[in-house]
PDB file of C-alpha atoms in Angstrom:
ATOM      1  CA  UNK A   1     -15.633  34.999 -13.436  1.00 48.00           C
ATOM      2  CA  UNK A   2     -11.990  33.920 -13.433  1.00 51.00           C
ATOM      3  CA  UNK A   3      -9.154  36.357 -12.921  1.00 56.00           C
ATOM      4  CA  UNK A   4      -5.573  36.598 -11.777  1.00 56.00           C
ATOM      5  CA  UNK A   5      -6.589  36.522  -8.121  1.00 55.00           C
ATOM      6  CA  UNK A   6      -9.098  33.659  -8.151  1.00 60.00           C
ATOM      7  CA  UNK A   7     -12.671  32.955  -9.093  1.00 61.00           C
ATOM      8  CA  UNK A   8     -15.615  35.265  -8.382  1.00 63.00           C
ATOM      9  CA  UNK A   9     -19.179  33.987  -8.251  1.00 63.00           C
ATOM     10  CA  UNK A  10     -22.242  36.230  -7.909  1.00 67.00           C
ATOM     11  CA  UNK A  11     -25.118  34.909  -5.771  1.00 69.00           C
ATOM     12  CA  UNK A  12     -28.306  36.570  -4.534  1.00 75.00           C
ATOM     13  CA  UNK A  13     -28.041  37.599  -0.883  1.00 77.00           C
ATOM     14  CA  UNK A  14     -30.182  35.462   1.417  1.00 84.00           C
ATOM     15  CA  UNK A  15     -32.939  37.001   3.504  1.00 87.00           C
ATOM     16  CA  UNK A  16     -32.214  36.106   7.119  1.00 91.00           C
ATOM     17  CA  UNK A  17     -34.471  36.479  10.135  1.00 94.00           C
ATOM     18  CA  UNK A  18     -33.248  36.509  13.720  1.00 95.00           C
ATOM     19  CA  UNK A  19     -34.322  33.549  15.864  1.00 97.00           C
ATOM     20  CA  UNK A  20     -34.382  33.038  19.601  1.00 98.00           C
ATOM     21  CA  UNK A  21     -31.382  31.026  20.788  1.00 98.00           C
ATOM     22  CA  UNK A  22     -32.282  27.696  22.371  1.00 98.00           C
ATOM     23  CA  UNK A  23     -30.295  25.216  24.421  1.00 98.00           C
ATOM     24  CA  UNK A  24     -30.824  22.710  21.595  1.00 97.00           C
ATOM     25  CA  UNK A  25     -28.796  24.965  19.274  1.00 98.00           C
ATOM     26  CA  UNK A  26     -25.886  25.069  21.720  1.00 98.00           C
ATOM     27  CA  UNK A  27     -26.145  21.292  22.186  1.00 97.00           C
ATOM     28  CA  UNK A  28     -25.984  20.865  18.398  1.00 97.00           C
ATOM     29  CA  UNK A  29     -22.582  22.563  18.115  1.00 96.00           C
ATOM     30  CA  UNK A  30     -21.126  21.749  21.529  1.00 96.00           C
ATOM     31  CA  UNK A  31     -20.577  25.383  22.532  1.00 96.00           C
ATOM     32  CA  UNK A  32     -22.666  28.363  23.604  1.00 97.00           C
ATOM     33  CA  UNK A  33     -24.651  30.018  20.814  1.00 98.00           C
ATOM     34  CA  UNK A  34     -24.981  33.793  21.309  1.00 98.00           C
ATOM     35  CA  UNK A  35     -27.264  34.639  18.351  1.00 97.00           C
ATOM     36  CA  UNK A  36     -29.168  32.784  15.648  1.00 98.00           C
ATOM     37  CA  UNK A  37     -30.818  33.490  12.306  1.00 97.00           C
ATOM     38  CA  UNK A  38     -32.679  31.537   9.676  1.00 96.00           C
ATOM     39  CA  UNK A  39     -32.168  31.961   5.949  1.00 92.00           C
ATOM     40  CA  UNK A  40     -34.034  30.302   3.095  1.00 89.00           C
ATOM     41  CA  UNK A  41     -32.539  26.853   3.726  1.00 90.00           C
ATOM     42  CA  UNK A  42     -29.973  27.137   6.508  1.00 94.00           C
ATOM     43  CA  UNK A  43     -29.819  27.997  10.184  1.00 97.00           C
ATOM     44  CA  UNK A  44     -26.960  30.302  11.175  1.00 97.00           C
ATOM     45  CA  UNK A  45     -25.561  29.988  14.714  1.00 97.00           C
ATOM     46  CA  UNK A  46     -23.198  32.681  15.970  1.00 96.00           C
ATOM     47  CA  UNK A  47     -20.750  31.779  18.738  1.00 97.00           C
ATOM     48  CA  UNK A  48     -18.467  34.041  20.760  1.00 95.00           C
ATOM     49  CA  UNK A  49     -14.956  33.383  19.417  1.00 94.00           C
ATOM     50  CA  UNK A  50     -13.219  31.995  16.335  1.00 92.00           C
ATOM     51  CA  UNK A  51     -11.662  29.204  18.416  1.00 93.00           C
ATOM     52  CA  UNK A  52     -15.169  28.013  19.304  1.00 95.00           C
ATOM     53  CA  UNK A  53     -16.018  27.717  15.604  1.00 93.00           C
ATOM     54  CA  UNK A  54     -12.856  25.778  14.851  1.00 91.00           C
ATOM     55  CA  UNK A  55     -13.142  23.528  17.902  1.00 92.00           C
ATOM     56  CA  UNK A  56     -16.894  22.947  17.991  1.00 92.00           C
ATOM     57  CA  UNK A  57     -17.901  19.309  18.077  1.00 91.00           C
ATOM     58  CA  UNK A  58     -21.228  19.103  16.279  1.00 93.00           C
ATOM     59  CA  UNK A  59     -23.909  16.579  17.116  1.00 96.00           C
ATOM     60  CA  UNK A  60     -24.885  15.682  13.564  1.00 95.00           C
ATOM     61  CA  UNK A  61     -28.192  14.158  14.710  1.00 95.00           C
ATOM     62  CA  UNK A  62     -29.339  17.392  16.348  1.00 97.00           C
ATOM     63  CA  UNK A  63     -28.031  19.499  13.463  1.00 96.00           C
ATOM     64  CA  UNK A  64     -30.150  17.433  11.070  1.00 95.00           C
ATOM     65  CA  UNK A  65     -33.235  18.284  13.138  1.00 95.00           C
ATOM     66  CA  UNK A  66     -32.602  22.047  13.236  1.00 96.00           C
ATOM     67  CA  UNK A  67     -32.717  22.994   9.537  1.00 92.00           C
ATOM     68  CA  UNK A  68     -33.877  21.419   6.278  1.00 90.00           C
ATOM     69  CA  UNK A  69     -30.492  21.751   4.573  1.00 91.00           C
ATOM     70  CA  UNK A  70     -27.765  22.749   6.990  1.00 93.00           C
ATOM     71  CA  UNK A  71     -26.343  24.686   9.896  1.00 96.00           C
ATOM     72  CA  UNK A  72     -23.696  27.406   9.647  1.00 95.00           C
ATOM     73  CA  UNK A  73     -21.555  28.042  12.738  1.00 95.00           C
ATOM     74  CA  UNK A  74     -19.844  31.425  12.647  1.00 93.00           C
ATOM     75  CA  UNK A  75     -18.018  34.036  14.697  1.00 92.00           C
ATOM     76  CA  UNK A  76     -16.060  37.232  14.332  1.00 88.00           C
ATOM     77  CA  UNK A  77     -12.442  36.236  13.769  1.00 85.00           C
ATOM     78  CA  UNK A  78     -10.675  37.511  16.860  1.00 86.00           C
ATOM     79  CA  UNK A  79      -7.318  35.808  16.270  1.00 85.00           C
ATOM     80  CA  UNK A  80      -6.236  36.713  12.696  1.00 81.00           C
ATOM     81  CA  UNK A  81      -5.896  40.253  11.365  1.00 75.00           C
ATOM     82  CA  UNK A  82      -6.563  39.414   7.710  1.00 72.00           C
ATOM     83  CA  UNK A  83      -9.816  37.522   8.357  1.00 77.00           C
ATOM     84  CA  UNK A  84     -13.000  39.141   9.656  1.00 79.00           C
ATOM     85  CA  UNK A  85     -15.287  36.159  10.173  1.00 84.00           C
ATOM     86  CA  UNK A  86     -14.869  32.381  10.360  1.00 86.00           C
ATOM     87  CA  UNK A  87     -17.469  29.722   9.653  1.00 89.00           C
ATOM     88  CA  UNK A  88     -18.123  26.021   9.293  1.00 92.00           C
ATOM     89  CA  UNK A  89     -21.042  24.384   7.490  1.00 93.00           C
ATOM     90  CA  UNK A  90     -22.772  21.098   8.303  1.00 94.00           C
ATOM     91  CA  UNK A  91     -25.479  19.563   6.080  1.00 94.00           C
ATOM     92  CA  UNK A  92     -26.180  15.993   7.213  1.00 94.00           C
ATOM     93  CA  UNK A  93     -29.616  16.025   5.556  1.00 93.00           C
ATOM     94  CA  UNK A  94     -27.779  16.443   2.242  1.00 92.00           C
ATOM     95  CA  UNK A  95     -25.238  13.726   3.055  1.00 93.00           C
ATOM     96  CA  UNK A  96     -22.516  16.293   3.817  1.00 91.00           C
ATOM     97  CA  UNK A  97     -21.198  16.032   7.353  1.00 92.00           C
ATOM     98  CA  UNK A  98     -19.017  19.148   6.874  1.00 91.00           C
ATOM     99  CA  UNK A  99     -18.267  21.302   3.853  1.00 85.00           C
ATOM    100  CA  UNK A 100     -15.527  23.902   4.452  1.00 66.00           C
ATOM    101  CA  UNK A 101     -16.140  25.863   1.227  1.00 65.00           C
ATOM    102  CA  UNK A 102     -19.856  26.349   0.621  1.00 69.00           C
ATOM    103  CA  UNK A 103     -20.561  29.304  -1.654  1.00 72.00           C
ATOM    104  CA  UNK A 104     -24.293  29.195  -1.046  1.00 79.00           C
ATOM    105  CA  UNK A 105     -23.760  29.403   2.732  1.00 85.00           C
ATOM    106  CA  UNK A 106     -21.895  32.656   2.112  1.00 81.00           C
ATOM    107  CA  UNK A 107     -25.141  34.208   0.867  1.00 83.00           C
ATOM    108  CA  UNK A 108     -26.493  33.734   4.392  1.00 87.00           C
ATOM    109  CA  UNK A 109     -23.216  34.849   5.988  1.00 87.00           C
ATOM    110  CA  UNK A 110     -23.283  38.047   3.899  1.00 82.00           C
ATOM    111  CA  UNK A 111     -26.816  38.833   5.043  1.00 85.00           C
ATOM    112  CA  UNK A 112     -25.876  38.183   8.683  1.00 89.00           C
ATOM    113  CA  UNK A 113     -22.511  39.941   8.948  1.00 85.00           C
ATOM    114  CA  UNK A 114     -22.736  42.927   6.598  1.00 79.00           C
ATOM    115  CA  UNK A 115     -25.003  44.971   8.892  1.00 80.00           C
ATOM    116  CA  UNK A 116     -22.888  44.039  11.929  1.00 77.00           C
ATOM    117  CA  UNK A 117     -19.470  44.971  10.516  1.00 65.00           C
ATOM    118  CA  UNK A 118     -19.623  48.749  10.906  1.00 41.00           C
ATOM    119  CA  UNK A 119     -15.885  49.093  10.268  1.00 51.00           C
ATOM    120  CA  UNK A 120     -16.406  47.833   6.686  1.00 43.00           C
ATOM    121  CA  UNK A 121     -18.950  50.271   5.166  1.00 39.00           C
ATOM    122  CA  UNK A 122     -21.184  48.671   2.556  1.00 39.00           C
ATOM    123  CA  UNK A 123     -19.444  45.320   2.512  1.00 40.00           C
ATOM    124  CA  UNK A 124     -18.193  42.494   4.646  1.00 40.00           C
ATOM    125  CA  UNK A 125     -15.099  40.421   4.100  1.00 43.00           C
ATOM    126  CA  UNK A 126     -14.981  36.824   5.243  1.00 44.00           C
ATOM    127  CA  UNK A 127     -12.444  34.060   5.537  1.00 43.00           C
ATOM    128  CA  UNK A 128     -14.203  30.731   5.680  1.00 42.00           C
ATOM    129  CA  UNK A 129     -12.399  29.062   8.553  1.00 41.00           C
ATOM    130  CA  UNK A 130     -11.833  25.353   8.667  1.00 43.00           C
ATOM    131  CA  UNK A 131     -11.054  23.377  11.758  1.00 41.00           C
ATOM    132  CA  UNK A 132      -7.322  23.809  11.131  1.00 42.00           C
ATOM    133  CA  UNK A 133      -7.762  27.591  10.750  1.00 40.00           C
ATOM    134  CA  UNK A 134      -6.496  27.855   7.171  1.00 39.00           C
ATOM    135  CA  UNK A 135      -8.270  30.237   4.860  1.00 40.00           C
ATOM    136  CA  UNK A 136     -10.488  28.257   2.524  1.00 41.00           C
ATOM    137  CA  UNK A 137     -12.265  31.051   0.652  1.00 46.00           C
ATOM    138  CA  UNK A 138     -13.922  34.397   1.067  1.00 48.00           C
ATOM    139  CA  UNK A 139     -16.603  36.795  -0.025  1.00 47.00           C
ATOM    140  CA  UNK A 140     -17.476  40.415  -0.256  1.00 45.00           C
ATOM    141  CA  UNK A 141     -21.031  41.625  -0.170  1.00 46.00           C
ATOM    142  CA  UNK A 142     -23.820  42.306  -0.125  1.00 46.00           C
ATOM    143  CA  UNK A 143     -23.698  44.752  -3.000  1.00 47.00           C
ATOM    144  CA  UNK A 144     -26.857  45.651  -4.898  1.00 47.00           C
ATOM    145  CA  UNK A 145     -28.585  42.529  -3.552  1.00 49.00           C
ATOM    146  CA  UNK A 146     -25.844  40.123  -4.576  1.00 46.00           C
ATOM    147  CA  UNK A 147     -23.062  38.306  -2.772  1.00 49.00           C
ATOM    148  CA  UNK A 148     -19.729  38.039  -4.537  1.00 49.00           C
ATOM    149  CA  UNK A 149     -17.897  34.900  -3.506  1.00 49.00           C
ATOM    150  CA  UNK A 150     -14.159  35.010  -4.177  1.00 49.00           C
ATOM    151  CA  UNK A 151     -11.894  32.067  -3.633  1.00 48.00           C
ATOM    152  CA  UNK A 152      -8.204  31.473  -4.187  1.00 44.00           C
ATOM    153  CA  UNK A 153      -7.154  29.167  -6.993  1.00 35.00           C
ATOM    154  CA  UNK A 154      -5.723  26.762  -4.431  1.00 39.00           C
ATOM    155  CA  UNK A 155      -9.039  26.275  -2.620  1.00 38.00           C
ATOM    156  CA  UNK A 156     -10.104  22.607  -2.520  1.00 37.00           C
ATOM    157  CA  UNK A 157     -11.374  21.470  -5.911  1.00 35.00           C
ATOM    158  CA  UNK A 158     -10.261  24.574  -7.823  1.00 34.00           C
ATOM    159  CA  UNK A 159      -7.573  24.466 -10.474  1.00 34.00           C
ATOM    160  CA  UNK A 160      -6.132  27.375 -12.435  1.00 34.00           C
ATOM    161  CA  UNK A 161      -7.043  27.008 -16.117  1.00 38.00           C
ATOM    162  CA  UNK A 162      -4.173  26.094 -18.401  1.00 37.00           C
TER     163      UNK A 162
END
């Protein structure tokens, strides 16, 4: 759905199951992983700080071994007031070394963060952080089993209709 403030896409919320953290997970992203979960196609790795997400140096070979499609690295955003969570997405098995704006990954992020963000009743708000820290997109959800992905018109690849 297009509107004055961007594009909104509705996706089903992923079902995510907590996983034990392993050293291999931390090796894959080059920083300590504090929690992990597995969705339908992706592995989500939570790290301690937003800077760790932005500065992680992934080992693409290990990442390719950890999940069939991709690995999401995420953290609470502790350095920007208007962003709650940051993330990066790596999918070498799909030929994508890094994709900064992955709507389908947000279905997993919504399932992971919504129950943890007690200060945002019934929803979670996310800024998809890129290595340079600029806001690349965002979502709100889950709501009635769906994830609403909202992105600005100036996100990579999006153009305002004429």
